[in-house]
Short mmCIF file of C-alpha atoms and ligand atoms in Angstrom, two decimals:
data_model
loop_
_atom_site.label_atom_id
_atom_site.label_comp_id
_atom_site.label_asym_id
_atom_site.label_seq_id
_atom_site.Cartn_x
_atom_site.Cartn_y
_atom_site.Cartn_z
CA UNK A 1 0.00 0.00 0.00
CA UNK A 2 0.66 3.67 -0.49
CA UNK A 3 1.67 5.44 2.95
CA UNK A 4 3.97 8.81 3.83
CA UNK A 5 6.69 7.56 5.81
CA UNK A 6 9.68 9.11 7.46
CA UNK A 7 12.99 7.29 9.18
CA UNK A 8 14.46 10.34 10.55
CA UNK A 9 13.12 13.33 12.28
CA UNK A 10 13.38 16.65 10.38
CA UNK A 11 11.37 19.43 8.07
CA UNK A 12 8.22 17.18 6.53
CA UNK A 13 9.30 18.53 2.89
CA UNK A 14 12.71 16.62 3.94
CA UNK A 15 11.66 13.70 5.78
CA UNK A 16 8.02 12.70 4.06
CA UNK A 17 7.98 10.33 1.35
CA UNK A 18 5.36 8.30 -0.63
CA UNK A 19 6.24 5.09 -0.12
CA UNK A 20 5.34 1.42 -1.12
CA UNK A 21 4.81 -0.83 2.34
CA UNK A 22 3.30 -3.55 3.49
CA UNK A 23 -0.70 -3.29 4.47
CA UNK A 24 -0.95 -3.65 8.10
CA UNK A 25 -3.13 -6.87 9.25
CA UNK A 26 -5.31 -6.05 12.23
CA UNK A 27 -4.86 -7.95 15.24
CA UNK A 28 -7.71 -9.86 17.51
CA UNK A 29 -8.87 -6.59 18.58
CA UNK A 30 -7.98 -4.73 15.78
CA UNK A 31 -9.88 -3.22 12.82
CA UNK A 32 -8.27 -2.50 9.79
CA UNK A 33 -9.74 0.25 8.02
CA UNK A 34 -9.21 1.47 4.45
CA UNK A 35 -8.66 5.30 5.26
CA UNK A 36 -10.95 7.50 3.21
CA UNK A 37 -9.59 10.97 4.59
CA UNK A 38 -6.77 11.82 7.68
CA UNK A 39 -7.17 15.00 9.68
CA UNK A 40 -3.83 17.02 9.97
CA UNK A 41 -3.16 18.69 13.20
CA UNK A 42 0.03 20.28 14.91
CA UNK A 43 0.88 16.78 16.73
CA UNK A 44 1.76 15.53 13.23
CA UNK A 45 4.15 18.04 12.79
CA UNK A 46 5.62 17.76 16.54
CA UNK A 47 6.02 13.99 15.73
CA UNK A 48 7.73 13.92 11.95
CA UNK A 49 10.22 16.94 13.61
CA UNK A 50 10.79 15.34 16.74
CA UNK A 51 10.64 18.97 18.00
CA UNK A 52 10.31 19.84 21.02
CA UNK A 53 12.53 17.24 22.42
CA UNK A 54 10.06 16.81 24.71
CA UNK A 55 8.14 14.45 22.25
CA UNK A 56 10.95 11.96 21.88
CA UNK A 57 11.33 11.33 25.75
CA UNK A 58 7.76 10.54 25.53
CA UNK A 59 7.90 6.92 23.83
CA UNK A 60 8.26 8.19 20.36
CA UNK A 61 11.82 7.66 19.62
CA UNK A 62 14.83 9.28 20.86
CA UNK A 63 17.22 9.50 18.12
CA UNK A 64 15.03 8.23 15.18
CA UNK A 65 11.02 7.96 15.00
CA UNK A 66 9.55 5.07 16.36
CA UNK A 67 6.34 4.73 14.33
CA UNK A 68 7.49 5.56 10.64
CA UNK A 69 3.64 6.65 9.55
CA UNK A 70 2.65 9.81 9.75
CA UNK A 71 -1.10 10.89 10.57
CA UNK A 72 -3.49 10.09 14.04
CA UNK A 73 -6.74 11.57 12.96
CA UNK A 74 -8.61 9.09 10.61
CA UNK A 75 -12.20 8.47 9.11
CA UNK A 76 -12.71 5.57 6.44
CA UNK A 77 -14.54 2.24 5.71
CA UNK A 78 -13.66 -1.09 7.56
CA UNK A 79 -11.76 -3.49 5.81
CA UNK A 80 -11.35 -6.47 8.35
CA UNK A 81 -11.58 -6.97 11.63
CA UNK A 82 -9.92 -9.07 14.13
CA UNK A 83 -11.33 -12.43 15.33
CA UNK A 84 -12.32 -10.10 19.27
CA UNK A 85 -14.50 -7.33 17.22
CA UNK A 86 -17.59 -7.12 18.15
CA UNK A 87 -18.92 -3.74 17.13
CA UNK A 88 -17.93 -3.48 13.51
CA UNK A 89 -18.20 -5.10 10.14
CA UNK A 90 -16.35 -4.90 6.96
CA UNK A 91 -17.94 -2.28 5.00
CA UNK A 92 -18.92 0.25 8.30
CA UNK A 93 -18.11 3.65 7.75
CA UNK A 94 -16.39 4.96 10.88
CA UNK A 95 -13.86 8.17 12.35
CA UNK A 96 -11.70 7.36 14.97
CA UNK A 97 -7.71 8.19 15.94
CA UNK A 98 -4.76 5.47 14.83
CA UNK A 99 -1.38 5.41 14.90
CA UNK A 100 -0.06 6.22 10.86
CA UNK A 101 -3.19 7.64 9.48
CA UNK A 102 -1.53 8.92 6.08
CA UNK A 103 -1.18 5.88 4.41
CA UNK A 104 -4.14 3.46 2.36
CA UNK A 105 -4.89 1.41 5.49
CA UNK A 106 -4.47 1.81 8.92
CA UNK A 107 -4.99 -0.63 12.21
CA UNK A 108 -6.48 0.24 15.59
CA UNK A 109 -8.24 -1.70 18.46
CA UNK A 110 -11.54 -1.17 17.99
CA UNK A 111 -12.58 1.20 20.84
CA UNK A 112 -10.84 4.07 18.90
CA UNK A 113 -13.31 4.39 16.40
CA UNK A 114 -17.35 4.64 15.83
CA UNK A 115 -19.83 4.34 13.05
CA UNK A 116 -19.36 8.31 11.00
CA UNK A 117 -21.91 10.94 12.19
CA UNK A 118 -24.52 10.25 9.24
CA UNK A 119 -24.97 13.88 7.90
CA UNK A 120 -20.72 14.19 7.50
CA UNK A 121 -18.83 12.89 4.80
CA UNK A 122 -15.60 10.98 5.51
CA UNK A 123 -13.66 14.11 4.87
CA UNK A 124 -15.54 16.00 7.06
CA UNK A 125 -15.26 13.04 9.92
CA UNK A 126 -11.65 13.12 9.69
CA UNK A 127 -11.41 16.59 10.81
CA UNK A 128 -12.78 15.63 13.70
CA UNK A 129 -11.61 13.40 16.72
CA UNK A 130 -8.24 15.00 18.22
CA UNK A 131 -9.65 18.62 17.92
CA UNK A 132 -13.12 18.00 19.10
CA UNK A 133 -12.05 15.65 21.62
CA UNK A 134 -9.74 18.32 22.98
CA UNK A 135 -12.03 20.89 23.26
CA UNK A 136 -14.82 18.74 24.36
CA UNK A 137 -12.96 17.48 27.62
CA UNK A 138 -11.58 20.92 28.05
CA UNK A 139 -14.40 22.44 28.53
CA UNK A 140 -16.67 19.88 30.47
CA UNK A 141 -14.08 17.87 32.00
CA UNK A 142 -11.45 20.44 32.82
CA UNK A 143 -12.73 24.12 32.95
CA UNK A 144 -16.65 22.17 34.01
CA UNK A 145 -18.43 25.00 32.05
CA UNK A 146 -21.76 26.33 32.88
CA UNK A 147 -24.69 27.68 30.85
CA UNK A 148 -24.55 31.00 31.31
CA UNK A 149 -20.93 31.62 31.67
CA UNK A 150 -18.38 33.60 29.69
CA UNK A 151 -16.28 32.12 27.51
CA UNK A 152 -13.00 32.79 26.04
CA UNK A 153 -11.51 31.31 23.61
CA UNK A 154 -7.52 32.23 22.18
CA UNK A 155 -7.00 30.69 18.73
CA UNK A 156 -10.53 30.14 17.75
CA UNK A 157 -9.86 29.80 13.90
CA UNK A 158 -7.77 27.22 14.34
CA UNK A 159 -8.53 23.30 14.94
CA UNK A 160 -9.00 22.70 18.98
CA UNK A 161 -10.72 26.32 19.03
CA UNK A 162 -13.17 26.44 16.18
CA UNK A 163 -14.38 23.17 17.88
CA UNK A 164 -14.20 24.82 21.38
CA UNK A 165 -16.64 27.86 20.12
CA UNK A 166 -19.15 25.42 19.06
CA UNK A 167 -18.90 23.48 21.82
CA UNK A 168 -19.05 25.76 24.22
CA UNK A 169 -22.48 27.62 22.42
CA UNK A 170 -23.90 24.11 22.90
CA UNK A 171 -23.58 24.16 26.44
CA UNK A 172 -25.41 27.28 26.88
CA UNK A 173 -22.29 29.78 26.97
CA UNK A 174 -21.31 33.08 26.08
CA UNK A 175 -18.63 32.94 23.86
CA UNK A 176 -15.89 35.45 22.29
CA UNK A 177 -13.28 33.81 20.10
CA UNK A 178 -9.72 35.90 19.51
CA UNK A 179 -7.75 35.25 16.43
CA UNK A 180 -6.17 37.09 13.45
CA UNK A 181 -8.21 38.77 10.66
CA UNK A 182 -8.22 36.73 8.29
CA UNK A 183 -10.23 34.34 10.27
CA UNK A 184 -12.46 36.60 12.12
CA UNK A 185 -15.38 35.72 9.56
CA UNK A 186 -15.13 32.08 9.93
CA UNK A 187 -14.81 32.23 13.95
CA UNK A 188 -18.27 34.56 13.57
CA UNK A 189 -19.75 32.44 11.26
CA UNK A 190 -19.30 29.34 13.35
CA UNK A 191 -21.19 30.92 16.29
CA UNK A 192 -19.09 33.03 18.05
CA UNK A 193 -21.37 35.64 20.29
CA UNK A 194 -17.98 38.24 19.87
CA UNK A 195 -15.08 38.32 17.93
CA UNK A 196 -11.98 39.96 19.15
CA UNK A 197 -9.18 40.52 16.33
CA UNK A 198 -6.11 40.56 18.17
CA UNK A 199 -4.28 42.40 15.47
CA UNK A 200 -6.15 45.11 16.49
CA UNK A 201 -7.90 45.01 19.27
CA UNK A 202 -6.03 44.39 22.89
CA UNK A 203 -7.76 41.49 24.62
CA UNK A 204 -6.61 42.69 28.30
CA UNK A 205 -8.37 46.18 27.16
CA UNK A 206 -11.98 45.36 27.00
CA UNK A 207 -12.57 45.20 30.50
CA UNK A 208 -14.04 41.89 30.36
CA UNK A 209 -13.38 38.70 32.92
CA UNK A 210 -14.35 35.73 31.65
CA UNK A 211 -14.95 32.31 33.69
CA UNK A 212 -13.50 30.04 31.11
CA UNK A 213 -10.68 30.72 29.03
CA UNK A 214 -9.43 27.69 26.24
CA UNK A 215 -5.90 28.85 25.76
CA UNK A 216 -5.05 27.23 22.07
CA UNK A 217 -2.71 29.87 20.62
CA UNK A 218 -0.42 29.73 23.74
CA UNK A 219 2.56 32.11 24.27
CA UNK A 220 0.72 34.61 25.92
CA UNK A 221 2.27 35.67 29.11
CA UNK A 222 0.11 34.15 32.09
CA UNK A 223 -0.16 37.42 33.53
CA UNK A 224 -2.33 38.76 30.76
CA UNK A 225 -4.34 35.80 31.16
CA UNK A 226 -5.25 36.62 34.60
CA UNK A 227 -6.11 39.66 33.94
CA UNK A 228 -9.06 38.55 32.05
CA UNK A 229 -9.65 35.42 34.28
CA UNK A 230 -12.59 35.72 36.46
CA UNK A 231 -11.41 35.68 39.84
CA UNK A 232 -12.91 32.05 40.22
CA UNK A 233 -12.53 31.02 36.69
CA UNK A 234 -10.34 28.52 34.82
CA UNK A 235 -7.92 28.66 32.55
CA UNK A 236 -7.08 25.10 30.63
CA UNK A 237 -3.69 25.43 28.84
CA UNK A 238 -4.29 23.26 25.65
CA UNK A 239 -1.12 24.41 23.64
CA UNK A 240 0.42 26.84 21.60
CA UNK A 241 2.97 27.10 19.10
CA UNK A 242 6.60 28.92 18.79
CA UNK A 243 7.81 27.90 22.66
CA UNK A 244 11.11 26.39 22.07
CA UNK A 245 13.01 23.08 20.73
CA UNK A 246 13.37 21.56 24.39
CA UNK A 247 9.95 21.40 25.83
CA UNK A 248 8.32 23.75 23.81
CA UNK A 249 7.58 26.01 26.64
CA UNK A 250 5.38 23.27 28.34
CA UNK A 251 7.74 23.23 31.26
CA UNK A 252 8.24 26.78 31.56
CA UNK A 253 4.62 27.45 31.94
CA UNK A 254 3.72 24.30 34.12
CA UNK A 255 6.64 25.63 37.02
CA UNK A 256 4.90 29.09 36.82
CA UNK A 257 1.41 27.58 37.17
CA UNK A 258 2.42 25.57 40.10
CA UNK A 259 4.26 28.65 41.73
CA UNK A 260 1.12 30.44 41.27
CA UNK A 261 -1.86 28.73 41.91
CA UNK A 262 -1.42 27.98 45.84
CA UNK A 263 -1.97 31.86 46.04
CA UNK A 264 -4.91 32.76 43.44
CA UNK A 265 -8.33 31.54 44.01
CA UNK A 266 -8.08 31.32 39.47
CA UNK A 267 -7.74 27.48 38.61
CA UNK A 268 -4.74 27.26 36.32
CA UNK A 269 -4.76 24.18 34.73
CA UNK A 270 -3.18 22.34 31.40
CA UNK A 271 -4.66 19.19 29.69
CA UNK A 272 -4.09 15.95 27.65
CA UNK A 273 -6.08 14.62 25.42
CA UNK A 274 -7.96 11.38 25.16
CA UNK A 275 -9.39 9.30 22.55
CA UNK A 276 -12.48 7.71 24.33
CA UNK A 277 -15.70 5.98 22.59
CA UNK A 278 -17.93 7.85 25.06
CA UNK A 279 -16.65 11.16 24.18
CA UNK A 280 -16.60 10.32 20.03
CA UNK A 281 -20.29 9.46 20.55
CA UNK A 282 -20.94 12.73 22.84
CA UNK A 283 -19.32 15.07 19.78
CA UNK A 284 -21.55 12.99 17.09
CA UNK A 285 -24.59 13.13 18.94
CA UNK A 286 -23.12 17.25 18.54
CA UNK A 287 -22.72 16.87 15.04
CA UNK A 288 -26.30 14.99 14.38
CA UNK A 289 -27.87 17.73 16.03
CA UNK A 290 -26.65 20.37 13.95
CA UNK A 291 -24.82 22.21 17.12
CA UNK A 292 -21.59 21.04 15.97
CA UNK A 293 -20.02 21.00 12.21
CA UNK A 294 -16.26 20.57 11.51
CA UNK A 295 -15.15 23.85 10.03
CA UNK A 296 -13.25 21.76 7.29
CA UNK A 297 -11.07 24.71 5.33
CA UNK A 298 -9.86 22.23 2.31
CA UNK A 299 -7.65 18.76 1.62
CA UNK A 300 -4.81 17.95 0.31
CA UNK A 301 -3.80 14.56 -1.29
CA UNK A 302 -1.73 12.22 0.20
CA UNK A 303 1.24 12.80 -1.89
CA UNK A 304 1.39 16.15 -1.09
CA UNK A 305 0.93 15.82 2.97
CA UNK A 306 4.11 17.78 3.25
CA UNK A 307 2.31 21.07 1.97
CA UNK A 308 -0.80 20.18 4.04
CA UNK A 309 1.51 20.22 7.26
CA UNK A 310 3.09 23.60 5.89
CA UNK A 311 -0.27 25.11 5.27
CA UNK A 312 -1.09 24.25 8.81
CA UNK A 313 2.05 25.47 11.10
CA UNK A 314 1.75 28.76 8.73
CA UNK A 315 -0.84 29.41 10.35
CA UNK A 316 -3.35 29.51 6.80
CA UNK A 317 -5.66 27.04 8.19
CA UNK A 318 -9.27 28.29 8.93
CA UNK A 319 -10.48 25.33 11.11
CA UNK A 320 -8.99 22.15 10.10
CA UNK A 321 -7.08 20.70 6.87
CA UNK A 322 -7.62 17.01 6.14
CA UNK A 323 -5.97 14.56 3.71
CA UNK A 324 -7.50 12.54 1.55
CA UNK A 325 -6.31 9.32 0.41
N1 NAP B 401 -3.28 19.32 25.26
C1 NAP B 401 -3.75 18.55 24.30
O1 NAP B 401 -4.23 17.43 24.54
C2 NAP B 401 -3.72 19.06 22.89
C3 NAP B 401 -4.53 18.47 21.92
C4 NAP B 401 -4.55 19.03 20.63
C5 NAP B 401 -3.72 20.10 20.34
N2 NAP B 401 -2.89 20.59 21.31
C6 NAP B 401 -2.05 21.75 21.05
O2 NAP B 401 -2.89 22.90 21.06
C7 NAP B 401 -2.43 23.87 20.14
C8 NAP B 401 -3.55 24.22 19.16
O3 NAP B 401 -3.86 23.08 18.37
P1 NAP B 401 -4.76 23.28 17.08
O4 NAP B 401 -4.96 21.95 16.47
O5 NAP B 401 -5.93 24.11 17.41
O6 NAP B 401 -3.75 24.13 16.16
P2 NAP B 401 -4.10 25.09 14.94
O7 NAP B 401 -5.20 24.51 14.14
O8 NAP B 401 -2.81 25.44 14.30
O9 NAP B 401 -4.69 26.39 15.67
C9 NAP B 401 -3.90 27.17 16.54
C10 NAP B 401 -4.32 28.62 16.39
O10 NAP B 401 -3.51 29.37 17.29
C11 NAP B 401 -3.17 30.61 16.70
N3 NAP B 401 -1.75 30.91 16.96
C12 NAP B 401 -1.33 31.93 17.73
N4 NAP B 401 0.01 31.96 17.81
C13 NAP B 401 0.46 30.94 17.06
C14 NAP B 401 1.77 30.48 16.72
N5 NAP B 401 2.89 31.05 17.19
N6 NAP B 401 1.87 29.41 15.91
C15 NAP B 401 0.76 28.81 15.42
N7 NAP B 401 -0.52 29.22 15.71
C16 NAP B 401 -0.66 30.27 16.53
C17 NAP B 401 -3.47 30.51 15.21
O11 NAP B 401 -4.48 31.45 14.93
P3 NAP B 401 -4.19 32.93 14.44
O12 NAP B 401 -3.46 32.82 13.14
O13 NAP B 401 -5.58 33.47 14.33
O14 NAP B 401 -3.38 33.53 15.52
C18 NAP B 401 -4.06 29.13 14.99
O15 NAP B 401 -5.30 29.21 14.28
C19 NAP B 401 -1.19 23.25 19.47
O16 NAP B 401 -0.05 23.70 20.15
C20 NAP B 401 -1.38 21.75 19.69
O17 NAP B 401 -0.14 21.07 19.69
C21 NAP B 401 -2.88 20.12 22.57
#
């Protein structure tokens, strides 16, 4: 089968190539699918670069990359299914996360994927699981939102945050989105209540607080966050870009949360991300009732992953970029 593979950590235009391999075979509690269309997020970069540093120390190679697949994000149509399987049949149309997405087939047990949200195509499904997932648990597991509150979300055009604005509507929140201008339309089109441009406008300046703030962009100093932080409200660290090749700033920021919280009644908090069945079905029963749609900005094919990834960490994407195989 067709799959983009890389052996060595570097630039994706470098390291990324199209290249003939073996089809996986799923195991007893596997299920093989034949992938359709594979959502492209920042991870995918983090793990073809091997930057920050961080990322190797976590199981995914130290010197050279583990898994040689790129992609996690995946929607498609089962192929097989190991002897175990009980929810799924060859022919099933299902979204889920697996490890080396980018490629004609791809294995996973079987509890990282359900049946497609019926009004979505496979492209559109693919945009969906680590983005909606993260914004999903931010906000009700984390930050425990409450119709009625305030919302803020940093880096709403982008994957975790066009998902978080929607999200966070559906629960009965007010929500204002920041992001640059040339995705203020798409952040207001997908529900946002307000719209702050950050190229222009000063977020600190408004003389709002809010109760919930989805940090996606990162980099912003936590002081400014506070400012705008309710005095009981949360702030869930999801990520952000730009923060250096060691730990990408993830360390930086968790030693100042920790030095700060014992003495602010704020909850300062940072999150990982979980692929769960309960919480796939929770963002399709979204998605079926119309509160939810992926904000899908285009695809790329396969061969030309390398650009998708580009398009992405230049910061073009309005929502979420998928590949389609
Ligand atoms: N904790 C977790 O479990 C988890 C899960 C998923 C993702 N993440 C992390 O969360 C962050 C957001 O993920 P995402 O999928 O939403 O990414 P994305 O689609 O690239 O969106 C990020 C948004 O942040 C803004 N941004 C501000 N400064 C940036 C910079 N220096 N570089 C890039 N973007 C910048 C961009 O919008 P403007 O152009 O409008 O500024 C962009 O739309 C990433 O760091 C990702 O690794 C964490």
């Amino acid at each position: 089968m067709k799959a983009m593979v890389y052996h060595e950590y570097g630039p994706p235009e470098d390291v990324l190539t199209l290249d003939d391999i073996d089809k996986p075979v799923a195991g007893d509690n596997q299920v093989l699918i034949k992938v359709h269309s594979a959502g492209v997020d920042p991870s995918v970069w983090h793990l073809v670069t091997g930057l920050p540093f961080l990322v190797r120390i976590m199981g995914f190679g130290l010197l050279k990359p583990r898994y040689t697949i790129a992609g996690w994000d995946v929607a498609g149509q089962v192929e097989a299914v190991g002897k175990n399987v009980q929810q799924f049949r060859p022919g099933d149309e299902v979204f889920g996360t697996c490890r080396g997405s980018f490629a004609e087939y791809a294995c996973a047990a079987e509890d990282k994927f359900i049946a497609k949200p019926s009004n979505l195509t496979l492209a559109q499904a693919a945009a969906i699981p680590v983005s909606g997932l993260t914004a999903l648990q931010g906000l009700r597991d984390v930050a425990k939102v409450q119709p009625g509150q305030k919302v803020l979300v940093i880096g709403a055009g982008g994957g975790v945050g066009s998902y978080a604005v929607q999200i966070a509507k559906a629960f009965g929140t007010e929500v204002t989105g920041v992001c640059s201008t040339a995705k203020v339309d798409m952040v207001r089109s997908i529900g946002a209540d307000f719209v702050i441009d950050y190229t222009k406008d000063d977020l600190s300046k408004n003389g709002q607080r809010y109760d919930c703030i989805i940090d996606t962009g990162g980099r912003r100093p936590l002081s400014h966050l506070r400012r705008v932080l309710a005095p009981e409200g949360t702030l869930v660290g999801v990520g952000g870009e730009g923060g250096g090749r060691w730990t990408g700033g993830f360390l930086g920021d968790l030693i100042k949360t920790f030095a700060i919280s014992p003495f602010t009644s704020q909850r300062l908090r940072s999150m990982m991300a979980r692929t769960t069945r309960a919480d796939l079905v929770v963002l399709k029963d979204l998605i079926e009732a119309g509160k939810v749609t992926p904000a899908l900005d285009r695809t790329f094919p396969l061969a030309e992953a390398a650009t998708a990834i580009r398009y992405l960490t230049d910061r073009k994407v309005r929502g979420k970029c998928v590949i389609t195989v």
